[in-house]
């Protein structure tokens, strides 16, 4: 099999650049510097594990996007972007982790060459990998430019998915189902958590048929018992035990598109308080899915869930979901819309979310979640076909 | 098995805090805010995949370190740090990815409570996850404080490893050897790259005997043929083919301690230009290992390698190594010492490096590398016992 490079059609990238440029025009920006690797990939197709050094895609209001990064990674850019549409520029290796030079000095010179030296330039102040020092160095090297906060400007353009993107997410969802079923089947007293994590990771990367699996932006999370009170503990070498709940928060990934989903396995007979929480959670999910309609607001989903939680006397205190799609470590969320009381974003068809009402109590945890797509007419479509319940394995 | 929590002895953490405080005293700092997750783990033992939201360890010149992060992750902190030695504070969920609030406003209030509101506070301007916006928000919320650049201050304290740390790295090295041998054995025409990546990832997480494997800070890198010119491409679903070199850049990981190492497999009979490069690389590695002695400088290793490369007419143009140890995504380097001509750092016993003279040419690549420890007396010790050669599989 051969995959197209970059993965989407030229028309799809045209659509994306036009959307980003419209958002830039609304802020009267001459260019945006995207330092978030997911924005770089979305704009140009660039794909590589090189985001640990400074790199960016510069999107000027007119003209071609520029991929900019370390010299050795320009080789990767040339292999992952369409060179008839994207320019590629590398900086010398002595800029890397130097105490006397900063890569942003190199970028500043290129921006000046592009006629942007005195421009209004959007920078992603609070996206990943745009460090405080990067901003200071760029500001100093471009004294005539005006640097404006464009945090999440490109991320917001990604909220509504195209048909091509939804196709990728459906492939990812098949991988998600596969690894959830794998985890649920294997879970048993005496199984070491790292053995379970190894299997999940391998099955995810193997993928489904021709659809090879990509690496997830967050590793499999699978804490047990009291540790399940902490949502982001990673595995260790301890064995699974009778009488404990373990949640599996896992994402299948197809070419960087993530479909995260959680299920919980209880080894043995679940105690009443967990069964009660399960019932409330399922009722809350159903209410939330019904509220997840185009025209409603993001908070309507949170409020529908919240009403069921309140009836059951459960206090959550955290948002219950976030936008999903194309992602790189350290996060598989898009960092735009949050499903919570204060988020008034109006839902549109083909927005995609992880509806994620995790329960992390003092000494136990329970996760039953649904990755969803907002539809034009009805309640949300769930990407995954998995039993919406706590799985008890006696 | 039960692992101690946190993983090292109290004496080891005392040593670390004392070392960091000495570095702070040299800059007359009242506190350091460590936003780099590897620094947080090194100072307190905190371990979790929660670094995608703002979090930090605050180390005051006097008094206990404070772990600070999202409320739900405070549960994880309580499970991974020694609570008799580390304080834990969580912030409310509505600070997460908010457009109206910033978590640094919460941290600023806590710093004021700690009597640091008008202090000299070191911030990691160019470490991971301290964004431009975080710095702006903290500066605004602490108008009386002086924020000073403490990039890599804690990282530098980590350069010389303790015996406890070296013990972890030796365990990681056994995992590295295992996954390298796995990859070398499996490589064959027709094998899809994602299948190979799946096996490597699983074997790494399974670990060796009781020593469970942790997730690597960089996924397995294994580009083939022309793609091996690009060091940071990740896998896809294509098959390995006769007549191509594939390098395996892989790290075994034991409790966040990384020992990365690369080997290259050629399927078929390697052409002369690759055999010549191999010979030069091996001569360069030997010369570099001999120069890697306490009292020499980091650049002596680079220069020794460089002389052999020059003899062979090979231009590299990139540093040939970096400090290694405790790491979180996106990088397994410590981002302090670089093995390159301009780095005059004097080598000390028990410094650890990935001596990494990768060759990324126009349309091929070759990696044969060694993770090393500087010894008191002789040339460097190699962590891994792997044949130092290009592996040809006819």
Coordinates of N, CA, C and O in Angstrom, one line a residue, chain A residues 1 3 47-54 70 72-73 75-76 79-80 93-94 96-98 100-102 125-136 149 192 194-195 197-198 201-202 205-207 209-210 212-215 217-219 221 226-227 229-238 317-319 329-331 335-336 338 340 342 360-363, chain B residues 1 3 47-54 70 72-73 75-76 79-80 93-94 96-98 100-102 125-136 149 192 194-195 197-198 201-202 205-207 209-210 212-215 217-219 221 226-227 229-238 317-319 329-331 335-336 338 340 342 360-363:
Chain A
X1 N 0.8 -1.2 0.0 CA 0.0 0.0 0.0 C 0.9 1.3 0.0 O 2.0 1.3 0.6
X3 N 0.6 5.4 0.9 CA -0.3 6.5 1.5 C 0.1 7.7 0.7 O 1.2 8.0 0.4
X47 N 4.7 15.9 9.3 CA 4.6 14.9 10.3 C 6.0 14.4 10.7 O 6.7 13.8 9.9
X48 N 6.3 14.5 12.0 CA 7.6 14.0 12.5 C 7.7 14.3 13.9 O 7.1 15.2 14.5
X49 N 8.5 13.4 14.6 CA 8.7 13.7 16.1 C 9.9 14.6 16.3 O 10.9 14.2 16.8
X50 N 9.7 15.8 15.8 CA 10.8 16.8 15.9 C 10.4 18.0 16.7 O 11.1 19.0 16.8
X51 N 9.2 18.0 17.3 CA 8.7 19.1 18.0 C 9.4 19.4 19.4 O 9.0 20.3 20.1
X52 N 10.4 18.6 19.7 CA 11.1 18.8 20.9 C 12.2 19.9 20.7 O 12.8 20.4 21.6
X53 N 12.4 20.3 19.4 CA 13.2 21.6 19.2 C 12.2 22.6 18.5 O 11.1 22.3 18.1
X54 N 12.6 23.8 18.6 CA 11.7 24.9 18.0 C 11.5 24.7 16.5 O 12.5 24.5 15.8
X70 N 14.6 22.7 12.3 CA 16.0 22.3 12.4 C 16.4 21.7 11.0 O 15.7 21.0 10.4
X72 N 18.2 19.2 10.0 CA 18.0 17.8 9.8 C 16.5 17.4 9.7 O 16.2 16.4 9.1
X73 N 15.6 18.2 10.2 CA 14.2 17.9 10.1 C 13.6 18.5 8.8 O 12.5 18.1 8.4
X75 N 14.7 17.7 6.1 CA 14.6 16.4 5.3 C 13.2 15.7 5.5 O 12.7 15.2 4.6
X76 N 12.8 15.8 6.7 CA 11.5 15.2 7.0 C 10.3 16.0 6.4 O 9.3 15.5 6.0
X79 N 9.7 15.3 2.9 CA 9.1 14.0 2.7 C 7.6 14.0 3.1 O 6.9 12.9 2.9
X80 N 7.1 15.0 3.8 CA 5.7 14.9 4.3 C 4.8 16.0 3.8 O 3.6 16.0 4.0
X93 N 22.4 23.7 13.1 CA 22.3 22.9 14.3 C 22.9 23.6 15.6 O 22.5 23.3 16.7
X94 N 23.7 24.6 15.4 CA 24.3 25.3 16.6 C 23.2 26.2 17.3 O 23.5 26.7 18.3
X96 N 20.5 24.8 18.3 CA 19.7 23.8 19.1 C 20.3 23.8 20.6 O 21.4 23.6 20.8
X97 N 19.4 24.2 21.5 CA 19.7 24.1 22.9 C 21.1 24.9 23.2 O 21.9 24.4 24.0
X98 N 21.2 26.0 22.6 CA 22.4 26.8 22.8 C 22.1 27.8 23.9 O 21.0 28.2 24.1
X100 N 23.7 30.7 23.8 CA 24.1 32.0 23.3 C 23.3 32.4 22.1 O 23.2 33.5 21.7
X101 N 22.6 31.4 21.4 CA 21.8 31.7 20.2 C 20.4 31.1 20.5 O 20.2 30.2 21.3
X102 N 19.4 31.7 19.8 CA 18.1 31.1 19.9 C 17.5 30.9 18.5 O 17.6 31.8 17.6
X125 N 0.5 32.2 21.9 CA 1.1 32.5 23.3 C 0.9 31.3 24.2 O 1.8 31.1 25.1
X126 N -0.2 30.5 24.1 CA -0.4 29.5 25.1 C -0.6 28.1 24.4 O -1.3 27.3 25.0
X127 N -0.2 28.0 23.2 CA -0.1 26.6 22.6 C 1.2 25.9 23.1 O 2.0 26.5 23.6
X128 N 1.3 24.6 22.8 CA 2.5 23.9 23.2 C 3.7 24.4 22.4 O 3.6 24.7 21.2
X129 N 4.8 24.4 23.1 CA 6.1 24.5 22.5 C 6.5 25.9 22.0 O 7.5 26.2 21.5
X130 N 5.6 26.9 22.3 CA 6.0 28.3 22.2 C 6.4 28.8 23.6 O 5.6 29.3 24.3
X131 N 7.7 28.7 23.9 CA 8.2 29.0 25.2 C 8.3 30.5 25.5 O 8.3 31.3 24.5
X132 N 8.3 30.8 26.8 CA 8.5 32.2 27.2 C 9.8 32.8 26.5 O 9.8 33.9 26.0
X133 N 10.8 32.0 26.4 CA 12.1 32.4 25.8 C 11.9 32.6 24.3 O 12.5 33.6 23.8
X134 N 11.2 31.7 23.7 CA 11.0 31.9 22.2 C 10.3 33.2 22.0 O 10.7 33.9 21.0
X135 N 9.3 33.6 22.8 CA 8.6 34.8 22.6 C 9.5 36.0 22.8 O 9.6 37.0 22.1
X136 N 10.3 35.9 23.9 CA 11.3 37.0 24.2 C 12.3 37.2 23.1 O 12.6 38.3 22.6
X149 N -1.4 38.0 20.3 CA -1.8 36.7 20.8 C -2.8 36.0 19.8 O -3.9 36.4 19.7
X192 N 0.0 -8.4 35.1 CA 0.7 -7.2 35.4 C 0.2 -6.1 34.5 O 0.0 -6.3 33.3
X194 N 1.8 -3.6 33.2 CA 2.7 -3.3 32.1 C 2.4 -4.3 31.0 O 2.5 -4.0 29.8
X195 N 2.1 -5.6 31.3 CA 1.8 -6.6 30.3 C 0.5 -6.1 29.5 O 0.5 -6.3 28.3
X197 N -0.6 -3.0 29.3 CA -0.2 -1.8 28.5 C 0.5 -2.2 27.2 O 0.3 -1.6 26.1
X198 N 1.4 -3.2 27.3 CA 2.2 -3.6 26.2 C 1.3 -4.2 25.1 O 1.4 -3.8 23.9
X201 N -0.8 -1.3 23.5 CA 0.0 -0.4 22.6 C 0.3 -1.2 21.3 O 0.1 -0.6 20.2
X202 N 0.6 -2.4 21.4 CA 0.9 -3.2 20.2 C -0.3 -3.3 19.3 O -0.2 -3.1 18.1
X205 N -1.0 -0.1 17.4 CA -0.1 0.2 16.3 C -0.3 -0.8 15.2 O -0.2 -0.4 14.0
X206 N -0.6 -2.0 15.5 CA -0.9 -3.0 14.4 C -2.1 -2.4 13.6 O -2.2 -2.6 12.4
X207 N -3.1 -1.8 14.3 CA -4.2 -1.3 13.6 C -5.2 -2.3 13.1 O -5.3 -3.4 13.7
X209 N -6.5 -4.2 9.7 CA -6.4 -4.5 8.3 C -5.3 -3.6 7.7 O -4.2 -3.5 8.3
X210 N -5.6 -3.0 6.6 CA -4.6 -2.1 6.0 C -4.4 -0.8 6.7 O -3.4 -0.1 6.5
X212 N -2.9 1.0 9.3 CA -1.9 0.9 10.3 C -2.2 1.9 11.4 O -2.8 3.0 11.2
X213 N -1.8 1.6 12.6 CA -2.1 2.4 13.8 C -0.9 3.4 14.0 O 0.3 3.0 13.9
X214 N -1.2 4.6 14.3 CA -0.2 5.6 14.7 C -0.1 5.7 16.2 O -0.8 5.1 16.9
X215 N 1.0 6.4 16.7 CA 1.2 6.5 18.1 C 0.2 7.4 18.7 O -0.2 8.5 18.1
X217 N -1.2 10.3 21.3 CA -0.6 11.5 21.9 C -0.6 11.4 23.4 O 0.1 12.2 24.1
X218 N -1.3 10.5 24.0 CA -1.2 10.2 25.4 C -1.1 8.6 25.5 O -1.8 7.9 24.8
X219 N -0.2 8.1 26.3 CA -0.1 6.7 26.4 C -1.3 6.1 27.1 O -2.1 6.8 27.7
X221 N -3.9 4.9 29.6 CA -4.0 5.1 31.0 C -4.9 4.0 31.6 O -6.0 3.7 31.0
X226 N -7.6 2.2 44.1 CA -7.4 3.5 44.7 C -6.7 4.4 43.7 O -7.0 5.6 43.6
X227 N -5.8 3.9 42.9 CA -5.1 4.7 42.0 C -6.0 5.3 40.9 O -5.6 6.3 40.2
X229 N -8.4 6.9 41.3 CA -8.8 8.3 41.7 C -8.0 9.3 41.0 O -8.3 10.5 41.0
X230 N -6.9 8.9 40.5 CA -5.9 9.9 39.8 C -6.0 9.6 38.3 O -5.5 8.5 37.9
X231 N -6.5 10.5 37.5 CA -6.8 10.2 36.1 C -5.5 10.0 35.3 O -5.6 9.4 34.2
X232 N -4.4 10.5 35.7 CA -3.2 10.5 34.7 C -2.0 9.7 35.2 O -0.9 10.0 34.7
X233 N -2.2 8.8 36.2 CA -1.1 7.9 36.5 C -0.9 6.9 35.3 O -1.9 6.5 34.7
X234 N 0.3 6.6 35.1 CA 0.6 5.6 34.0 C 0.9 4.3 34.7 O 0.8 4.2 35.9
X235 N 1.1 3.3 33.9 CA 1.2 1.9 34.4 C 2.4 1.7 35.3 O 3.4 2.4 35.2
X236 N 2.4 0.6 36.0 CA 3.6 0.1 36.7 C 3.6 -1.5 36.5 O 2.8 -2.0 35.7
X237 N 4.3 -2.2 37.3 CA 4.4 -3.6 37.2 C 3.5 -4.4 38.1 O 3.7 -5.6 38.3
X238 N 2.6 -3.7 38.8 CA 1.8 -4.4 39.8 C 0.7 -5.3 39.1 O 0.3 -5.0 38.0
X317 N -16.9 18.3 39.4 CA -16.0 19.4 39.6 C -15.0 19.6 38.5 O -14.0 20.3 38.6
X318 N -15.2 18.8 37.4 CA -14.3 19.0 36.2 C -15.1 19.0 35.0 O -16.2 18.6 34.9
X319 N -14.5 19.6 33.9 CA -15.3 19.6 32.6 C -15.5 18.2 32.2 O -14.9 17.2 32.7
X329 N 1.6 14.6 20.9 CA 1.8 14.7 22.3 C 2.1 16.1 22.7 O 2.7 16.9 21.9
X330 N 1.7 16.6 23.9 CA 1.3 15.8 25.0 C -0.2 15.6 25.2 O -0.6 15.2 26.3
X331 N -1.0 16.0 24.2 CA -2.5 16.0 24.5 C -3.2 15.6 23.2 O -2.9 15.9 22.1
X335 N -8.0 21.6 22.5 CA -7.8 22.8 23.4 C -8.6 24.0 22.8 O -8.1 25.1 22.7
X336 N -9.9 23.8 22.5 CA -10.7 24.9 22.1 C -12.0 24.8 23.0 O -12.1 25.4 24.0
X338 N -14.6 23.3 25.5 CA -14.7 22.4 26.7 C -16.2 22.2 27.0 O -17.0 23.2 27.0
X340 N -18.4 22.3 29.5 CA -18.6 22.7 30.8 C -19.6 23.9 30.9 O -19.8 24.5 29.8
X342 N -19.6 26.9 31.7 CA -19.4 28.3 31.2 C -19.1 28.4 29.7 O -18.9 29.5 29.2
X360 N -13.5 10.7 39.4 CA -12.3 10.4 40.1 C -12.5 10.8 41.6 O -12.4 12.0 41.9
X361 N -12.9 9.8 42.3 CA -13.3 10.1 43.7 C -12.1 9.9 44.6 O -11.0 9.8 44.2
X362 N -12.4 9.9 46.0 CA -11.2 9.9 46.9 C -10.4 8.6 46.7 O -9.2 8.7 46.8
X363 N -11.1 7.5 46.6 CA -10.3 6.3 46.5 C -10.8 5.3 45.5 O -10.5 4.1 45.6
Chain B
X1 N 5.3 -7.7 43.3 CA 6.4 -6.8 43.6 C 5.8 -5.4 44.0 O 4.7 -5.1 43.5
X3 N 6.9 -1.3 44.3 CA 7.9 -0.3 44.0 C 7.8 0.7 45.1 O 6.8 1.1 45.5
X47 N 5.0 11.7 39.2 CA 5.0 11.0 38.0 C 3.6 10.8 37.5 O 2.7 10.2 38.2
X48 N 3.3 11.4 36.3 CA 1.9 11.3 35.7 C 1.9 11.9 34.4 O 2.7 12.8 34.1
X49 N 1.0 11.5 33.5 CA 0.9 12.2 32.2 C -0.1 13.3 32.3 O -1.2 13.3 31.8
X50 N 0.3 14.3 33.1 CA -0.6 15.5 33.3 C 0.1 16.8 32.9 O -0.4 17.9 33.1
X51 N 1.3 16.7 32.2 CA 2.0 17.9 31.8 C 1.4 18.6 30.7 O 1.9 19.6 30.2
X52 N 0.3 18.1 30.2 CA -0.4 18.8 29.1 C -1.2 20.0 29.6 O -1.7 20.8 28.8
X53 N -1.4 20.1 30.9 CA -1.9 21.3 31.5 C -0.8 21.9 32.4 O 0.2 21.3 32.7
X54 N -1.0 23.2 32.7 CA 0.1 23.9 33.5 C 0.2 23.2 34.9 O -0.8 23.0 35.6
X70 N -3.3 20.7 38.4 CA -4.8 20.7 38.3 C -5.3 19.8 39.5 O -4.7 18.8 39.9
X72 N -7.5 17.5 39.8 CA -7.6 16.1 39.6 C -6.3 15.4 39.6 O -6.2 14.2 39.9
X73 N -5.2 16.1 39.3 CA -3.9 15.6 39.3 C -3.2 15.6 40.6 O -2.2 14.9 40.9
X75 N -4.5 14.3 43.1 CA -4.7 12.9 43.5 C -3.5 12.1 43.0 O -3.0 11.2 43.8
X76 N -3.0 12.3 41.9 CA -1.8 11.6 41.4 C -0.5 12.0 42.2 O 0.3 11.2 42.5
X79 N -0.2 10.3 45.3 CA 0.2 8.9 45.2 C 1.6 8.7 44.7 O 2.1 7.6 44.6
X80 N 2.3 9.8 44.3 CA 3.7 9.6 43.8 C 4.8 10.3 44.5 O 6.0 10.1 44.3
X93 N -10.8 23.4 38.2 CA -10.8 23.0 36.8 C -11.2 24.1 35.8 O -10.8 24.0 34.6
X94 N -11.8 25.1 36.3 CA -12.2 26.2 35.3 C -11.0 27.0 34.9 O -11.1 27.9 34.0
X96 N -8.5 25.5 33.4 CA -8.0 24.7 32.3 C -8.4 25.2 31.0 O -9.6 25.2 30.7
X97 N -7.5 25.6 30.1 CA -7.8 26.0 28.8 C -9.0 27.0 28.7 O -9.8 26.9 27.9
X98 N -8.9 27.9 29.7 CA -9.9 29.0 29.7 C -9.4 30.2 28.9 O -8.2 30.4 28.8
X100 N -10.5 33.2 29.8 CA -10.6 34.3 30.7 C -9.7 34.2 32.0 O -9.5 35.2 32.6
X101 N -9.3 33.0 32.3 CA -8.5 32.8 33.5 C -7.2 32.0 33.0 O -7.2 31.3 32.0
X102 N -6.1 32.2 33.8 CA -4.9 31.4 33.6 C -4.5 30.8 34.9 O -4.5 31.4 35.9
X125 N 12.5 29.7 31.4 CA 12.0 30.4 30.2 C 12.0 29.5 29.0 O 11.2 29.7 28.1
X126 N 13.0 28.6 28.8 CA 13.0 27.8 27.6 C 13.0 26.3 27.9 O 13.5 25.5 27.0
X127 N 12.4 25.9 29.0 CA 12.2 24.5 29.2 C 10.8 24.2 28.6 O 10.0 25.1 28.3
X128 N 10.4 22.9 28.6 CA 9.1 22.6 28.0 C 8.0 23.0 28.9 O 8.1 23.0 30.2
X129 N 6.9 23.5 28.3 CA 5.6 23.7 29.0 C 5.5 25.0 29.8 O 4.5 25.2 30.4
X130 N 6.5 25.8 29.7 CA 6.4 27.1 30.3 C 6.2 28.1 29.1 O 7.1 28.5 28.4
X131 N 4.9 28.3 28.8 CA 4.5 29.0 27.6 C 4.7 30.5 27.7 O 4.9 31.0 28.9
X132 N 4.7 31.2 26.6 CA 4.8 32.6 26.6 C 3.7 33.2 27.4 O 3.9 34.2 28.2
X133 N 2.5 32.6 27.3 CA 1.4 33.2 28.0 C 1.5 32.9 29.5 O 1.1 33.8 30.4
X134 N 2.0 31.7 29.9 CA 2.2 31.5 31.3 C 3.1 32.5 31.9 O 2.9 33.0 33.0
X135 N 4.2 32.9 31.2 CA 5.1 33.9 31.7 C 4.4 35.2 31.8 O 4.6 35.9 32.8
X136 N 3.7 35.6 30.8 CA 3.0 36.9 30.9 C 2.0 36.9 32.0 O 1.9 37.9 32.7
X149 N 15.5 34.3 34.6 CA 15.6 33.1 33.7 C 16.5 32.0 34.4 O 17.6 32.2 34.7
X192 N 5.8 -5.1 7.6 CA 5.3 -3.7 7.6 C 6.0 -3.0 8.8 O 6.1 -3.6 9.9
X194 N 4.8 -0.7 10.8 CA 4.0 -0.6 12.0 C 4.0 -1.9 12.8 O 4.0 -1.9 14.0
X195 N 4.2 -3.1 12.1 CA 4.2 -4.3 12.8 C 5.5 -4.4 13.6 O 5.5 -4.8 14.8
X197 N 7.2 -1.7 14.7 CA 7.1 -0.8 15.8 C 6.2 -1.3 16.9 O 6.5 -1.1 18.1
X198 N 5.2 -2.1 16.6 CA 4.3 -2.6 17.6 C 5.1 -3.6 18.5 O 4.9 -3.6 19.7
X201 N 7.6 -1.7 20.7 CA 6.9 -1.0 21.8 C 6.5 -2.0 22.9 O 6.7 -1.8 24.1
X202 N 5.9 -3.1 22.5 CA 5.4 -4.1 23.4 C 6.6 -4.7 24.2 O 6.5 -4.8 25.5
X205 N 7.9 -2.3 26.9 CA 7.0 -2.1 28.0 C 7.0 -3.4 28.9 O 6.9 -3.3 30.1
X206 N 7.1 -4.6 28.2 CA 7.1 -5.8 29.0 C 8.4 -5.8 29.9 O 8.4 -6.2 31.0
X207 N 9.5 -5.2 29.4 CA 10.7 -5.0 30.2 C 11.4 -6.4 30.3 O 11.3 -7.2 29.4
X209 N 12.3 -9.3 33.0 CA 12.0 -10.0 34.3 C 11.1 -9.1 35.1 O 10.1 -8.6 34.7
X210 N 11.5 -8.8 36.4 CA 10.7 -8.0 37.3 C 10.8 -6.5 36.9 O 9.9 -5.8 37.4
X212 N 9.7 -3.9 34.9 CA 8.8 -3.5 33.9 C 9.3 -2.3 33.2 O 10.0 -1.4 33.7
X213 N 8.8 -2.2 31.9 CA 9.3 -1.1 31.1 C 8.3 0.1 31.1 O 7.1 -0.1 31.2
X214 N 8.9 1.3 31.1 CA 8.1 2.5 31.1 C 8.0 3.0 29.7 O 8.7 2.5 28.8
X215 N 7.1 4.0 29.5 CA 7.0 4.5 28.1 C 8.2 5.4 27.7 O 8.7 6.1 28.6
X217 N 10.1 8.6 26.0 CA 9.8 10.0 25.8 C 9.8 10.3 24.3 O 9.3 11.4 23.9
X218 N 10.3 9.4 23.5 CA 10.2 9.5 22.0 C 9.8 8.1 21.5 O 10.3 7.1 22.0
X219 N 8.9 8.0 20.6 CA 8.4 6.7 20.1 C 9.6 6.1 19.3 O 10.5 6.8 18.9
X221 N 11.9 5.2 16.5 CA 12.1 5.8 15.2 C 12.8 4.7 14.3 O 13.8 4.1 14.7
X226 N 15.5 5.9 1.7 CA 15.6 7.3 1.5 C 15.0 8.1 2.7 O 15.5 9.2 3.1
X227 N 14.0 7.5 3.3 CA 13.4 8.2 4.5 C 14.3 8.3 5.7 O 14.1 9.1 6.6
X229 N 17.1 9.5 5.7 CA 17.7 10.8 5.6 C 17.1 11.7 6.6 O 17.7 12.8 6.9
X230 N 15.9 11.4 7.1 CA 15.1 12.3 7.9 C 15.1 11.6 9.3 O 14.4 10.6 9.5
X231 N 15.8 12.2 10.3 CA 15.9 11.5 11.6 C 14.7 11.3 12.4 O 14.6 10.4 13.2
X232 N 13.7 12.1 12.1 CA 12.5 12.1 13.1 C 11.2 11.7 12.4 O 10.1 12.0 13.0
X233 N 11.2 11.0 11.3 CA 10.0 10.4 10.7 C 9.6 9.3 11.6 O 10.4 8.5 12.0
X234 N 8.3 9.1 11.8 CA 7.8 8.0 12.5 C 7.3 6.9 11.5 O 7.3 7.1 10.3
X235 N 6.8 5.8 12.0 CA 6.5 4.7 11.2 C 5.3 4.9 10.3 O 4.4 5.8 10.6
X236 N 5.1 4.1 9.3 CA 3.9 4.0 8.6 C 3.6 2.5 8.3 O 4.2 1.6 8.9
X237 N 2.7 2.2 7.3 CA 2.4 0.8 7.1 C 3.1 0.2 5.9 O 2.8 -0.9 5.5
X238 N 4.2 0.9 5.4 CA 4.9 0.3 4.3 C 5.8 -0.9 4.7 O 6.2 -1.0 5.8
X317 N 27.6 18.1 10.3 CA 26.9 19.4 10.5 C 25.9 19.4 11.7 O 25.1 20.3 11.8
X318 N 25.8 18.4 12.5 CA 25.0 18.3 13.7 C 25.8 17.9 14.9 O 26.8 17.2 14.8
X319 N 25.3 18.2 16.1 CA 26.0 17.8 17.3 C 26.0 16.2 17.3 O 25.1 15.6 16.6
X329 N 8.1 13.0 27.6 CA 8.0 13.5 26.3 C 8.0 15.1 26.3 O 7.5 15.6 27.3
X330 N 8.5 15.7 25.3 CA 8.8 15.2 24.0 C 10.2 14.8 23.7 O 10.6 14.6 22.6
X331 N 11.1 14.7 24.7 CA 12.5 14.5 24.5 C 13.1 13.6 25.5 O 12.8 13.8 26.7
X335 N 19.0 18.3 27.8 CA 19.1 19.6 27.3 C 20.0 20.5 28.1 O 19.7 21.6 28.6
X336 N 21.2 20.0 28.3 CA 22.3 20.7 29.0 C 23.5 20.7 28.1 O 23.7 21.5 27.2
X338 N 25.8 19.4 25.2 CA 25.8 18.9 23.8 C 27.2 18.5 23.4 O 28.2 19.2 23.7
X340 N 29.5 18.8 21.0 CA 29.8 19.6 19.8 C 31.0 20.5 20.0 O 31.3 20.8 21.2
X342 N 31.6 23.6 20.1 CA 31.6 24.8 20.9 C 31.3 24.5 22.4 O 31.3 25.4 23.2
X360 N 22.7 11.5 8.4 CA 21.5 11.7 7.6 C 21.9 12.4 6.3 O 22.0 13.7 6.3
X361 N 22.1 11.6 5.3 CA 22.6 12.2 4.0 C 21.4 12.5 3.1 O 20.3 12.5 3.6
X362 N 21.6 12.8 1.9 CA 20.5 13.3 1.0 C 19.5 12.2 0.8 O 18.3 12.5 0.9
X363 N 19.9 11.0 0.6 CA 18.9 9.9 0.4 C 19.2 8.6 1.1 O 18.7 7.6 0.7

